[in-house]
PDB file of C-alpha atoms in Angstrom:
ATOM      1  CA  UNK A   1      21.402 -19.021  16.773  1.00 69.00           C
ATOM      2  CA  UNK A   2      23.250 -22.192  17.829  1.00 84.00           C
ATOM      3  CA  UNK A   3      21.422 -24.314  20.350  1.00 91.00           C
ATOM      4  CA  UNK A   4      23.886 -26.153  22.589  1.00 96.00           C
ATOM      5  CA  UNK A   5      22.419 -29.302  24.123  1.00 96.00           C
ATOM      6  CA  UNK A   6      24.241 -30.602  27.177  1.00 97.00           C
ATOM      7  CA  UNK A   7      24.898 -34.323  26.953  1.00 98.00           C
ATOM      8  CA  UNK A   8      23.359 -35.599  30.194  1.00 97.00           C
ATOM      9  CA  UNK A   9      25.442 -38.787  30.067  1.00 97.00           C
ATOM     10  CA  UNK A  10      28.612 -36.741  30.509  1.00 98.00           C
ATOM     11  CA  UNK A  11      27.225 -35.601  33.885  1.00 97.00           C
ATOM     12  CA  UNK A  12      26.917 -39.147  35.215  1.00 97.00           C
ATOM     13  CA  UNK A  13      30.635 -39.863  35.634  1.00 96.00           C
ATOM     14  CA  UNK A  14      31.877 -40.142  39.213  1.00 96.00           C
ATOM     15  CA  UNK A  15      35.139 -38.227  39.686  1.00 96.00           C
ATOM     16  CA  UNK A  16      36.956 -36.260  42.355  1.00 95.00           C
ATOM     17  CA  UNK A  17      35.797 -32.629  42.788  1.00 96.00           C
ATOM     18  CA  UNK A  18      38.911 -31.022  41.312  1.00 97.00           C
ATOM     19  CA  UNK A  19      38.616 -33.128  38.179  1.00 97.00           C
ATOM     20  CA  UNK A  20      34.925 -32.303  37.786  1.00 97.00           C
ATOM     21  CA  UNK A  21      35.590 -28.585  38.238  1.00 97.00           C
ATOM     22  CA  UNK A  22      38.402 -28.674  35.680  1.00 97.00           C
ATOM     23  CA  UNK A  23      36.155 -30.468  33.174  1.00 97.00           C
ATOM     24  CA  UNK A  24      33.415 -27.889  33.743  1.00 97.00           C
ATOM     25  CA  UNK A  25      35.869 -25.050  33.122  1.00 97.00           C
ATOM     26  CA  UNK A  26      36.949 -26.663  29.845  1.00 97.00           C
ATOM     27  CA  UNK A  27      33.328 -27.094  28.734  1.00 98.00           C
ATOM     28  CA  UNK A  28      32.377 -23.537  29.709  1.00 97.00           C
ATOM     29  CA  UNK A  29      35.276 -22.209  27.639  1.00 96.00           C
ATOM     30  CA  UNK A  30      33.887 -24.163  24.683  1.00 97.00           C
ATOM     31  CA  UNK A  31      30.356 -22.823  25.268  1.00 96.00           C
ATOM     32  CA  UNK A  32      31.620 -19.231  25.458  1.00 94.00           C
ATOM     33  CA  UNK A  33      33.720 -19.724  22.316  1.00 93.00           C
ATOM     34  CA  UNK A  34      30.492 -20.556  20.459  1.00 93.00           C
ATOM     35  CA  UNK A  35      28.780 -17.535  22.032  1.00 90.00           C
ATOM     36  CA  UNK A  36      31.653 -15.295  20.907  1.00 86.00           C
ATOM     37  CA  UNK A  37      30.981 -16.348  17.311  1.00 84.00           C
ATOM     38  CA  UNK A  38      27.193 -16.043  17.624  1.00 84.00           C
ATOM     39  CA  UNK A  39      25.707 -13.979  20.428  1.00 78.00           C
ATOM     40  CA  UNK A  40      22.359 -15.740  19.989  1.00 80.00           C
ATOM     41  CA  UNK A  41      23.807 -18.939  21.446  1.00 90.00           C
ATOM     42  CA  UNK A  42      21.513 -20.789  23.849  1.00 91.00           C
ATOM     43  CA  UNK A  43      22.584 -23.462  26.349  1.00 95.00           C
ATOM     44  CA  UNK A  44      19.975 -26.158  26.995  1.00 95.00           C
ATOM     45  CA  UNK A  45      20.320 -28.685  29.820  1.00 95.00           C
ATOM     46  CA  UNK A  46      18.349 -31.646  31.133  1.00 95.00           C
ATOM     47  CA  UNK A  47      17.888 -29.977  34.535  1.00 94.00           C
ATOM     48  CA  UNK A  48      14.994 -27.738  35.523  1.00 92.00           C
ATOM     49  CA  UNK A  49      17.433 -24.809  35.278  1.00 90.00           C
ATOM     50  CA  UNK A  50      21.131 -24.236  34.773  1.00 91.00           C
ATOM     51  CA  UNK A  51      21.606 -23.471  38.469  1.00 91.00           C
ATOM     52  CA  UNK A  52      19.965 -26.798  39.372  1.00 93.00           C
ATOM     53  CA  UNK A  53      22.369 -28.799  37.206  1.00 95.00           C
ATOM     54  CA  UNK A  54      24.482 -31.613  38.667  1.00 96.00           C
ATOM     55  CA  UNK A  55      27.860 -31.907  36.936  1.00 97.00           C
ATOM     56  CA  UNK A  56      28.480 -35.321  38.480  1.00 97.00           C
ATOM     57  CA  UNK A  57      26.782 -37.418  41.179  1.00 96.00           C
ATOM     58  CA  UNK A  58      26.818 -35.306  44.349  1.00 96.00           C
ATOM     59  CA  UNK A  59      28.514 -32.368  42.594  1.00 97.00           C
ATOM     60  CA  UNK A  60      26.050 -29.510  41.823  1.00 96.00           C
ATOM     61  CA  UNK A  61      27.104 -26.651  39.580  1.00 97.00           C
ATOM     62  CA  UNK A  62      27.272 -24.411  42.659  1.00 95.00           C
ATOM     63  CA  UNK A  63      30.406 -26.238  43.770  1.00 96.00           C
ATOM     64  CA  UNK A  64      32.132 -25.236  40.534  1.00 97.00           C
ATOM     65  CA  UNK A  65      30.891 -21.664  40.783  1.00 95.00           C
ATOM     66  CA  UNK A  66      32.164 -21.329  44.341  1.00 95.00           C
ATOM     67  CA  UNK A  67      35.449 -23.180  43.912  1.00 95.00           C
ATOM     68  CA  UNK A  68      38.582 -21.048  44.575  1.00 92.00           C
ATOM     69  CA  UNK A  69      40.077 -22.031  41.228  1.00 90.00           C
ATOM     70  CA  UNK A  70      37.050 -21.034  39.145  1.00 94.00           C
ATOM     71  CA  UNK A  71      37.696 -18.015  36.939  1.00 92.00           C
ATOM     72  CA  UNK A  72      35.223 -15.306  37.978  1.00 91.00           C
ATOM     73  CA  UNK A  73      34.950 -13.968  34.426  1.00 88.00           C
ATOM     74  CA  UNK A  74      33.971 -17.405  33.118  1.00 92.00           C
ATOM     75  CA  UNK A  75      31.403 -17.797  35.889  1.00 92.00           C
ATOM     76  CA  UNK A  76      29.808 -14.405  35.225  1.00 89.00           C
ATOM     77  CA  UNK A  77      29.758 -14.871  31.455  1.00 90.00           C
ATOM     78  CA  UNK A  78      28.100 -18.263  31.834  1.00 92.00           C
ATOM     79  CA  UNK A  79      25.408 -16.791  34.109  1.00 88.00           C
ATOM     80  CA  UNK A  80      24.714 -14.097  31.501  1.00 86.00           C
ATOM     81  CA  UNK A  81      24.357 -16.645  28.716  1.00 87.00           C
ATOM     82  CA  UNK A  82      20.828 -17.409  27.626  1.00 82.00           C
ATOM     83  CA  UNK A  83      19.864 -20.835  28.954  1.00 86.00           C
ATOM     84  CA  UNK A  84      16.661 -22.784  28.507  1.00 87.00           C
ATOM     85  CA  UNK A  85      15.978 -25.912  30.495  1.00 89.00           C
ATOM     86  CA  UNK A  86      14.878 -28.656  30.393  1.00 92.00           C
ATOM     87  CA  UNK A  87      15.181 -29.876  26.807  1.00 92.00           C
ATOM     88  CA  UNK A  88      11.457 -29.772  26.005  1.00 91.00           C
ATOM     89  CA  UNK A  89      11.329 -25.981  26.418  1.00 90.00           C
ATOM     90  CA  UNK A  90      12.889 -25.561  22.944  1.00 88.00           C
ATOM     91  CA  UNK A  91      10.757 -28.120  21.105  1.00 86.00           C
ATOM     92  CA  UNK A  92       8.590 -26.733  18.287  1.00 79.00           C
ATOM     93  CA  UNK A  93       5.022 -26.167  19.462  1.00 78.00           C
ATOM     94  CA  UNK A  94       3.084 -29.421  19.600  1.00 78.00           C
ATOM     95  CA  UNK A  95       6.169 -31.597  18.958  1.00 80.00           C
ATOM     96  CA  UNK A  96       7.238 -34.336  21.413  1.00 84.00           C
ATOM     97  CA  UNK A  97       9.643 -36.359  19.231  1.00 85.00           C
ATOM     98  CA  UNK A  98       8.032 -39.491  20.679  1.00 86.00           C
ATOM     99  CA  UNK A  99       8.657 -41.384  17.432  1.00 84.00           C
ATOM    100  CA  UNK A 100      12.452 -41.136  17.504  1.00 88.00           C
ATOM    101  CA  UNK A 101      15.243 -42.035  19.913  1.00 92.00           C
ATOM    102  CA  UNK A 102      19.038 -42.038  19.918  1.00 94.00           C
ATOM    103  CA  UNK A 103      21.706 -44.285  21.374  1.00 96.00           C
ATOM    104  CA  UNK A 104      25.454 -44.078  21.846  1.00 96.00           C
ATOM    105  CA  UNK A 105      27.516 -46.975  23.179  1.00 94.00           C
ATOM    106  CA  UNK A 106      24.236 -48.791  23.789  1.00 94.00           C
ATOM    107  CA  UNK A 107      22.852 -46.007  26.026  1.00 95.00           C
ATOM    108  CA  UNK A 108      19.989 -43.599  25.359  1.00 96.00           C
ATOM    109  CA  UNK A 109      21.354 -40.076  24.829  1.00 97.00           C
ATOM    110  CA  UNK A 110      18.610 -37.471  24.847  1.00 96.00           C
ATOM    111  CA  UNK A 111      20.684 -34.288  24.670  1.00 96.00           C
ATOM    112  CA  UNK A 112      22.842 -35.448  21.778  1.00 96.00           C
ATOM    113  CA  UNK A 113      19.721 -36.728  20.030  1.00 94.00           C
ATOM    114  CA  UNK A 114      17.923 -33.405  20.302  1.00 93.00           C
ATOM    115  CA  UNK A 115      21.071 -31.651  19.069  1.00 92.00           C
ATOM    116  CA  UNK A 116      20.795 -33.743  15.897  1.00 89.00           C
ATOM    117  CA  UNK A 117      17.041 -33.326  15.527  1.00 87.00           C
ATOM    118  CA  UNK A 118      17.112 -29.538  15.965  1.00 86.00           C
ATOM    119  CA  UNK A 119      20.340 -28.831  14.097  1.00 84.00           C
ATOM    120  CA  UNK A 120      22.298 -27.856  17.197  1.00 89.00           C
ATOM    121  CA  UNK A 121      25.552 -28.857  18.852  1.00 94.00           C
ATOM    122  CA  UNK A 122      26.083 -31.433  21.572  1.00 97.00           C
ATOM    123  CA  UNK A 123      28.112 -30.219  24.561  1.00 98.00           C
ATOM    124  CA  UNK A 124      29.794 -32.552  27.054  1.00 98.00           C
ATOM    125  CA  UNK A 125      31.913 -32.448  30.183  1.00 98.00           C
ATOM    126  CA  UNK A 126      35.236 -34.002  29.116  1.00 97.00           C
ATOM    127  CA  UNK A 127      35.400 -36.460  32.010  1.00 97.00           C
ATOM    128  CA  UNK A 128      35.641 -39.469  29.704  1.00 97.00           C
ATOM    129  CA  UNK A 129      37.744 -39.967  26.582  1.00 97.00           C
ATOM    130  CA  UNK A 130      34.668 -40.784  24.498  1.00 97.00           C
ATOM    131  CA  UNK A 131      33.416 -37.188  24.823  1.00 97.00           C
ATOM    132  CA  UNK A 132      36.759 -35.670  23.772  1.00 96.00           C
ATOM    133  CA  UNK A 133      35.768 -35.190  20.120  1.00 96.00           C
ATOM    134  CA  UNK A 134      34.243 -32.656  17.735  1.00 95.00           C
ATOM    135  CA  UNK A 135      31.704 -35.079  16.218  1.00 93.00           C
ATOM    136  CA  UNK A 136      29.807 -38.076  17.539  1.00 95.00           C
ATOM    137  CA  UNK A 137      28.066 -40.836  15.583  1.00 93.00           C
ATOM    138  CA  UNK A 138      24.728 -41.904  17.054  1.00 94.00           C
ATOM    139  CA  UNK A 139      22.254 -44.663  16.262  1.00 93.00           C
ATOM    140  CA  UNK A 140      18.889 -43.129  15.439  1.00 89.00           C
ATOM    141  CA  UNK A 141      15.845 -45.338  15.924  1.00 89.00           C
ATOM    142  CA  UNK A 142      12.727 -43.959  14.243  1.00 80.00           C
ATOM    143  CA  UNK A 143       9.256 -45.483  14.033  1.00 81.00           C
ATOM    144  CA  UNK A 144       8.381 -46.286  10.446  1.00 62.00           C
ATOM    145  CA  UNK A 145       5.198 -45.096   8.797  1.00 56.00           C
ATOM    146  CA  UNK A 146       4.514 -48.689   7.785  1.00 51.00           C
ATOM    147  CA  UNK A 147       3.239 -50.502  10.898  1.00 55.00           C
ATOM    148  CA  UNK A 148       4.592 -53.836   9.627  1.00 54.00           C
ATOM    149  CA  UNK A 149       8.120 -52.470   9.428  1.00 58.00           C
ATOM    150  CA  UNK A 150       8.327 -51.352  13.061  1.00 74.00           C
ATOM    151  CA  UNK A 151      11.310 -49.030  13.315  1.00 80.00           C
ATOM    152  CA  UNK A 152      14.284 -48.054  11.194  1.00 81.00           C
ATOM    153  CA  UNK A 153      17.831 -47.708  12.555  1.00 85.00           C
ATOM    154  CA  UNK A 154      20.242 -45.240  10.967  1.00 86.00           C
ATOM    155  CA  UNK A 155      23.707 -43.959  11.810  1.00 87.00           C
ATOM    156  CA  UNK A 156      23.745 -40.154  12.117  1.00 87.00           C
ATOM    157  CA  UNK A 157      26.443 -37.666  13.021  1.00 89.00           C
ATOM    158  CA  UNK A 158      26.049 -34.715  15.391  1.00 91.00           C
ATOM    159  CA  UNK A 159      28.333 -31.734  15.881  1.00 92.00           C
ATOM    160  CA  UNK A 160      29.920 -31.835  19.305  1.00 97.00           C
ATOM    161  CA  UNK A 161      32.310 -29.975  21.588  1.00 97.00           C
ATOM    162  CA  UNK A 162      33.818 -30.482  25.011  1.00 97.00           C
ATOM    163  CA  UNK A 163      36.822 -28.163  24.624  1.00 97.00           C
ATOM    164  CA  UNK A 164      37.618 -24.947  22.748  1.00 96.00           C
ATOM    165  CA  UNK A 165      39.637 -26.914  20.172  1.00 96.00           C
ATOM    166  CA  UNK A 166      36.473 -28.735  19.130  1.00 96.00           C
ATOM    167  CA  UNK A 167      34.631 -25.448  18.555  1.00 95.00           C
ATOM    168  CA  UNK A 168      37.322 -24.379  16.080  1.00 92.00           C
ATOM    169  CA  UNK A 169      36.179 -27.068  13.634  1.00 90.00           C
ATOM    170  CA  UNK A 170      32.619 -25.669  13.680  1.00 89.00           C
ATOM    171  CA  UNK A 171      33.429 -21.948  13.541  1.00 86.00           C
ATOM    172  CA  UNK A 172      32.714 -21.447   9.835  1.00 80.00           C
ATOM    173  CA  UNK A 173      29.317 -23.105  10.249  1.00 81.00           C
ATOM    174  CA  UNK A 174      28.542 -21.052  13.377  1.00 84.00           C
ATOM    175  CA  UNK A 175      29.688 -17.756  11.875  1.00 77.00           C
ATOM    176  CA  UNK A 176      27.784 -18.417   8.658  1.00 70.00           C
ATOM    177  CA  UNK A 177      24.559 -18.867  10.604  1.00 75.00           C
ATOM    178  CA  UNK A 178      25.225 -15.836  12.784  1.00 72.00           C
ATOM    179  CA  UNK A 179      26.049 -13.602   9.845  1.00 73.00           C
ATOM    180  CA  UNK A 180      22.999 -14.755   7.901  1.00 76.00           C
ATOM    181  CA  UNK A 181      20.653 -14.092  10.836  1.00 78.00           C
ATOM    182  CA  UNK A 182      22.208 -10.707  11.517  1.00 83.00           C
ATOM    183  CA  UNK A 183      22.114  -9.742   7.865  1.00 81.00           C
ATOM    184  CA  UNK A 184      18.420 -10.632   7.603  1.00 83.00           C
ATOM    185  CA  UNK A 185      17.694  -8.574  10.714  1.00 87.00           C
ATOM    186  CA  UNK A 186      19.559  -5.538   9.350  1.00 89.00           C
ATOM    187  CA  UNK A 187      17.902  -5.824   5.940  1.00 85.00           C
ATOM    188  CA  UNK A 188      14.498  -5.567   7.610  1.00 89.00           C
ATOM    189  CA  UNK A 189      15.271  -2.237   9.293  1.00 92.00           C
ATOM    190  CA  UNK A 190      14.073   1.008   7.772  1.00 91.00           C
ATOM    191  CA  UNK A 191      15.384   3.712  10.097  1.00 95.00           C
ATOM    192  CA  UNK A 192      18.380   4.535  12.207  1.00 95.00           C
ATOM    193  CA  UNK A 193      16.134   4.534  15.267  1.00 96.00           C
ATOM    194  CA  UNK A 194      15.149   0.927  14.575  1.00 95.00           C
ATOM    195  CA  UNK A 195      18.814   0.037  14.173  1.00 96.00           C
ATOM    196  CA  UNK A 196      19.703   1.745  17.465  1.00 97.00           C
ATOM    197  CA  UNK A 197      17.064  -0.266  19.324  1.00 95.00           C
ATOM    198  CA  UNK A 198      18.465  -3.529  17.908  1.00 93.00           C
ATOM    199  CA  UNK A 199      22.123  -2.729  18.606  1.00 94.00           C
ATOM    200  CA  UNK A 200      22.293  -4.532  21.996  1.00 90.00           C
ATOM    201  CA  UNK A 201      20.957  -7.728  20.413  1.00 85.00           C
ATOM    202  CA  UNK A 202      22.831  -7.609  17.116  1.00 88.00           C
ATOM    203  CA  UNK A 203      26.145  -6.174  18.329  1.00 89.00           C
ATOM    204  CA  UNK A 204      26.370  -7.010  22.053  1.00 86.00           C
ATOM    205  CA  UNK A 205      30.162  -6.716  22.267  1.00 87.00           C
ATOM    206  CA  UNK A 206      30.222  -3.172  20.858  1.00 94.00           C
ATOM    207  CA  UNK A 207      29.651  -0.186  23.149  1.00 96.00           C
ATOM    208  CA  UNK A 208      28.075   3.189  22.385  1.00 97.00           C
ATOM    209  CA  UNK A 209      28.182   6.611  24.004  1.00 98.00           C
ATOM    210  CA  UNK A 210      24.783   7.974  25.120  1.00 96.00           C
ATOM    211  CA  UNK A 211      24.996  10.777  22.525  1.00 96.00           C
ATOM    212  CA  UNK A 212      25.408   8.258  19.697  1.00 97.00           C
ATOM    213  CA  UNK A 213      21.643   7.695  19.716  1.00 97.00           C
ATOM    214  CA  UNK A 214      21.009  11.111  18.150  1.00 97.00           C
ATOM    215  CA  UNK A 215      23.261  10.291  15.199  1.00 97.00           C
ATOM    216  CA  UNK A 216      21.458   7.008  14.596  1.00 97.00           C
ATOM    217  CA  UNK A 217      18.140   8.877  14.636  1.00 96.00           C
ATOM    218  CA  UNK A 218      19.425  11.190  11.891  1.00 94.00           C
ATOM    219  CA  UNK A 219      20.421   8.380   9.502  1.00 92.00           C
ATOM    220  CA  UNK A 220      18.600   8.299   6.188  1.00 88.00           C
ATOM    221  CA  UNK A 221      17.017   4.972   5.241  1.00 88.00           C
ATOM    222  CA  UNK A 222      19.628   4.330   2.529  1.00 86.00           C
ATOM    223  CA  UNK A 223      22.345   4.478   5.200  1.00 89.00           C
ATOM    224  CA  UNK A 224      20.793   2.002   7.648  1.00 92.00           C
ATOM    225  CA  UNK A 225      21.903  -1.205   5.958  1.00 87.00           C
ATOM    226  CA  UNK A 226      25.541  -0.168   5.278  1.00 88.00           C
ATOM    227  CA  UNK A 227      25.891   1.112   8.845  1.00 93.00           C
ATOM    228  CA  UNK A 228      24.514  -2.188  10.141  1.00 92.00           C
ATOM    229  CA  UNK A 229      26.995  -4.106   7.992  1.00 85.00           C
ATOM    230  CA  UNK A 230      29.921  -2.084   9.339  1.00 89.00           C
ATOM    231  CA  UNK A 231      28.746  -2.566  12.917  1.00 93.00           C
ATOM    232  CA  UNK A 232      28.609  -6.312  12.270  1.00 88.00           C
ATOM    233  CA  UNK A 233      32.197  -6.300  11.029  1.00 85.00           C
ATOM    234  CA  UNK A 234      33.318  -4.360  14.107  1.00 92.00           C
ATOM    235  CA  UNK A 235      31.437  -6.825  16.335  1.00 88.00           C
ATOM    236  CA  UNK A 236      33.221  -9.746  14.655  1.00 81.00           C
ATOM    237  CA  UNK A 237      36.604  -8.040  15.007  1.00 85.00           C
ATOM    238  CA  UNK A 238      36.342  -7.517  18.774  1.00 87.00           C
ATOM    239  CA  UNK A 239      34.768 -10.935  19.396  1.00 80.00           C
ATOM    240  CA  UNK A 240      38.141 -12.667  19.014  1.00 74.00           C
ATOM    241  CA  UNK A 241      40.448  -9.755  19.894  1.00 85.00           C
ATOM    242  CA  UNK A 242      43.309 -10.669  22.190  1.00 80.00           C
ATOM    243  CA  UNK A 243      45.006  -7.383  23.196  1.00 84.00           C
ATOM    244  CA  UNK A 244      48.090  -9.290  24.339  1.00 82.00           C
ATOM    245  CA  UNK A 245      48.649 -10.749  20.873  1.00 80.00           C
ATOM    246  CA  UNK A 246      47.391  -7.656  19.038  1.00 84.00           C
ATOM    247  CA  UNK A 247      48.096  -4.760  21.411  1.00 90.00           C
ATOM    248  CA  UNK A 248      47.324  -1.973  18.946  1.00 91.00           C
ATOM    249  CA  UNK A 249      43.973  -3.064  17.527  1.00 91.00           C
ATOM    250  CA  UNK A 250      41.876  -6.096  16.531  1.00 89.00           C
ATOM    251  CA  UNK A 251      42.207  -7.725  13.146  1.00 81.00           C
ATOM    252  CA  UNK A 252      39.656  -5.693  11.204  1.00 84.00           C
ATOM    253  CA  UNK A 253      37.136  -7.278   8.822  1.00 75.00           C
ATOM    254  CA  UNK A 254      37.033  -4.188   6.573  1.00 74.00           C
ATOM    255  CA  UNK A 255      39.009  -1.014   5.924  1.00 76.00           C
ATOM    256  CA  UNK A 256      39.536   0.711   9.275  1.00 87.00           C
ATOM    257  CA  UNK A 257      42.087   3.363  10.207  1.00 86.00           C
ATOM    258  CA  UNK A 258      42.704   6.375  12.429  1.00 91.00           C
ATOM    259  CA  UNK A 259      41.933   9.891  11.243  1.00 89.00           C
ATOM    260  CA  UNK A 260      44.656  12.099   9.775  1.00 87.00           C
ATOM    261  CA  UNK A 261      46.306  14.476  12.255  1.00 87.00           C
ATOM    262  CA  UNK A 262      44.787  17.610  10.743  1.00 88.00           C
ATOM    263  CA  UNK A 263      41.241  16.166  11.031  1.00 90.00           C
ATOM    264  CA  UNK A 264      41.472  14.829  14.580  1.00 93.00           C
ATOM    265  CA  UNK A 265      40.131  18.072  16.007  1.00 94.00           C
ATOM    266  CA  UNK A 266      36.753  17.002  14.566  1.00 95.00           C
ATOM    267  CA  UNK A 267      36.765  13.672  16.381  1.00 96.00           C
ATOM    268  CA  UNK A 268      36.270  14.681  20.012  1.00 97.00           C
ATOM    269  CA  UNK A 269      33.053  13.431  21.626  1.00 97.00           C
ATOM    270  CA  UNK A 270      31.615  13.067  25.109  1.00 97.00           C
ATOM    271  CA  UNK A 271      32.342   9.604  26.513  1.00 97.00           C
ATOM    272  CA  UNK A 272      30.133   7.507  28.801  1.00 96.00           C
ATOM    273  CA  UNK A 273      31.682   9.071  31.917  1.00 96.00           C
ATOM    274  CA  UNK A 274      31.089  12.630  30.689  1.00 96.00           C
ATOM    275  CA  UNK A 275      34.726  13.213  29.710  1.00 96.00           C
ATOM    276  CA  UNK A 276      35.616  14.562  26.268  1.00 97.00           C
ATOM    277  CA  UNK A 277      37.765  12.021  24.408  1.00 97.00           C
ATOM    278  CA  UNK A 278      39.244  11.407  20.974  1.00 97.00           C
ATOM    279  CA  UNK A 279      37.282   8.954  18.788  1.00 97.00           C
ATOM    280  CA  UNK A 280      39.576   9.037  15.761  1.00 95.00           C
ATOM    281  CA  UNK A 281      39.344   5.385  14.679  1.00 96.00           C
ATOM    282  CA  UNK A 282      36.789   5.029  11.915  1.00 93.00           C
ATOM    283  CA  UNK A 283      35.205   2.653   9.452  1.00 90.00           C
ATOM    284  CA  UNK A 284      33.877   3.982   6.162  1.00 84.00           C
ATOM    285  CA  UNK A 285      30.637   3.137   4.395  1.00 81.00           C
ATOM    286  CA  UNK A 286      28.738   4.279   1.341  1.00 72.00           C
ATOM    287  CA  UNK A 287      24.968   4.709   1.302  1.00 66.00           C
ATOM    288  CA  UNK A 288      23.053   2.470  -1.068  1.00 55.00           C
ATOM    289  CA  UNK A 289      22.389   5.487  -3.270  1.00 53.00           C
ATOM    290  CA  UNK A 290      24.788   8.347  -3.848  1.00 50.00           C
ATOM    291  CA  UNK A 291      28.505   8.816  -3.451  1.00 56.00           C
ATOM    292  CA  UNK A 292      28.904  10.891  -0.311  1.00 60.00           C
ATOM    293  CA  UNK A 293      30.805   8.643   2.150  1.00 73.00           C
ATOM    294  CA  UNK A 294      29.760   8.035   5.730  1.00 86.00           C
ATOM    295  CA  UNK A 295      31.814   7.056   8.745  1.00 92.00           C
ATOM    296  CA  UNK A 296      31.503   5.225  12.029  1.00 96.00           C
ATOM    297  CA  UNK A 297      33.801   6.891  14.584  1.00 97.00           C
ATOM    298  CA  UNK A 298      34.955   5.015  17.680  1.00 97.00           C
ATOM    299  CA  UNK A 299      37.757   4.595  20.161  1.00 97.00           C
ATOM    300  CA  UNK A 300      39.342   1.362  21.385  1.00 96.00           C
ATOM    301  CA  UNK A 301      38.777   0.321  24.999  1.00 95.00           C
ATOM    302  CA  UNK A 302      41.672  -2.082  25.508  1.00 92.00           C
ATOM    303  CA  UNK A 303      40.958  -2.826  29.166  1.00 90.00           C
ATOM    304  CA  UNK A 304      37.494  -4.114  28.232  1.00 90.00           C
ATOM    305  CA  UNK A 305      38.567  -5.712  24.939  1.00 90.00           C
ATOM    306  CA  UNK A 306      36.062  -3.763  22.923  1.00 93.00           C
ATOM    307  CA  UNK A 307      35.414  -0.461  21.170  1.00 97.00           C
ATOM    308  CA  UNK A 308      33.024   2.396  21.876  1.00 98.00           C
ATOM    309  CA  UNK A 309      31.162   4.197  19.101  1.00 98.00           C
ATOM    310  CA  UNK A 310      30.396   7.910  19.377  1.00 98.00           C
ATOM    311  CA  UNK A 311      29.286   8.853  15.873  1.00 97.00           C
ATOM    312  CA  UNK A 312      27.674   7.424  12.732  1.00 96.00           C
ATOM    313  CA  UNK A 313      26.786   9.521   9.721  1.00 93.00           C
ATOM    314  CA  UNK A 314      28.212  11.763   7.035  1.00 89.00           C
ATOM    315  CA  UNK A 315      31.973  12.264   6.993  1.00 88.00           C
ATOM    316  CA  UNK A 316      32.793  14.796   9.693  1.00 90.00           C
ATOM    317  CA  UNK A 317      33.221  18.310   8.317  1.00 82.00           C
ATOM    318  CA  UNK A 318      30.988  17.651   5.299  1.00 71.00           C
ATOM    319  CA  UNK A 319      27.486  19.069   5.186  1.00 60.00           C
TER     320      UNK A 319
END
């Protein structure tokens, strides 16, 4: 779960409104790129809340949200993102970090410092060239245990992003953390019902028909983990799907194909709007014990850049 700490110093640059709004759009794209790789992403700001944030002196975030040039999709996705403000709300219980401070260019930088302390990522508005980078070196000043020594200064590096291009350099690290957390969550589940309840959290980009719940409830325990793994691969596939570049389907993370013509009659299910539709795309899985294959059946929803699952369980037609 990446914690993104907004660099408060990047919100202190005076600039014309159009330039501030453009910088905010660039930063939001970076934030959402991280969230696409790990849906547990949290944005943490120095303000009392995200909606109280000032992007520059005299330029509250509301001006960006209401600007004619602001992409409505970006605005809505940012509002849906989990945010926790101010910084102290994510400190470990009882911790104040009063014994350590950070500087950059001779200035105290709280957000970037907390990003280093808590293993997160610093996020900045790219209004100044110094924030246009994927990593930033800070001076850490920490009180020494020995009272005679005073404090110790050390150079430290923090992951950072102000544009989507910067996120690209951190993707492997982000995806590794996301996959590990998701895998641990799936491994702890013992029934299909438990998996169904966790689907919105673990696979938020994947959709399900209402009737899919009954198939999850029927899953044997040995099928829960492999189904969860396949759902994770489908989630990852749609997270970076661009239907304009890949108009037929996403780039799959495992073996996925459409059903053979003679078997498609088995693949009709009731969709979310009550219409009967063909769900002939499928991903295969094997239970942890036994050889009888299982399948996850879905259809692609190009207009929403996702897929909708109607069935999980034994291969259709097999009893």
